[in-house]
Amino acid sequence: MQAEKISISLSQSLVKFIESYKIAKGCNSRSQVIEVALELLRNQELESAYRQASSEVDSAWDLTVADGLTDKTW
């Protein structure tokens, strides 16, 4: 993976939190803490998308699945 350097501005309280988290969790750098946070955010977004997609399941699909056909080969 090729890393790209970016610059961000954060409040002093967030910088302190990042530093505390880095020490407490044994992260190698502040960047690693930010990576962890972004992965958690990405996972949260994916979970939300999956939840929404599952709520949009077509109820007619249940009828199709229960149409009497089986996966058995004779």
Tab-separated table of C-alpha atoms in Angstrom, residues 14-55:
chain	number	residue	atom	x	y	z
A	14	LEU	CA	-8.755	15.814	19.552
A	15	VAL	CA	-4.971	15.873	19.234
A	16	LYS	CA	-4.692	15.026	22.939
A	17	PHE	CA	-7.187	12.199	22.484
A	18	ILE	CA	-5.211	10.829	19.533
A	19	GLU	CA	-1.986	10.940	21.514
A	20	SER	CA	-3.607	9.263	24.536
A	21	TYR	CA	-5.147	6.569	22.335
A	22	LYS	CA	-1.809	5.988	20.607
A	23	ILE	CA	-0.074	5.390	23.921
A	24	ALA	CA	-2.887	3.342	25.470
A	25	LYS	CA	-3.332	1.052	22.459
A	26	GLY	CA	0.313	0.802	21.455
A	27	CYS	CA	-0.093	2.399	18.049
A	28	ASN	CA	3.097	3.318	16.238
A	29	SER	CA	1.991	6.791	15.210
A	30	ARG	CA	-0.809	9.317	15.191
A	31	SER	CA	-1.398	8.329	11.586
A	32	GLN	CA	-2.101	4.786	12.693
A	33	VAL	CA	-4.704	6.081	15.156
A	34	ILE	CA	-6.380	8.032	12.351
A	35	GLU	CA	-6.313	4.892	10.156
A	36	VAL	CA	-8.044	2.903	12.912
A	37	ALA	CA	-10.687	5.606	13.273
A	38	LEU	CA	-11.313	5.752	9.525
A	39	GLU	CA	-11.630	1.956	9.288
A	40	LEU	CA	-14.207	2.041	12.075
A	41	LEU	CA	-16.087	4.791	10.243
A	42	ARG	CA	-15.952	2.833	6.974
A	43	ASN	CA	-17.270	-0.288	8.720
A	44	GLN	CA	-20.065	1.730	10.322
A	45	GLU	CA	-21.085	3.075	6.906
A	46	LEU	CA	-21.012	-0.417	5.374
A	47	GLU	CA	-23.084	-1.813	8.230
A	48	SER	CA	-25.629	0.940	7.704
A	49	ALA	CA	-25.761	0.248	3.951
A	50	TYR	CA	-26.219	-3.503	4.547
A	51	ARG	CA	-28.945	-2.815	7.089
A	52	GLN	CA	-30.784	-0.582	4.621
A	53	ALA	CA	-30.375	-3.091	1.796
A	54	SER	CA	-31.767	-5.900	3.925
A	55	SER	CA	-34.802	-3.792	4.797
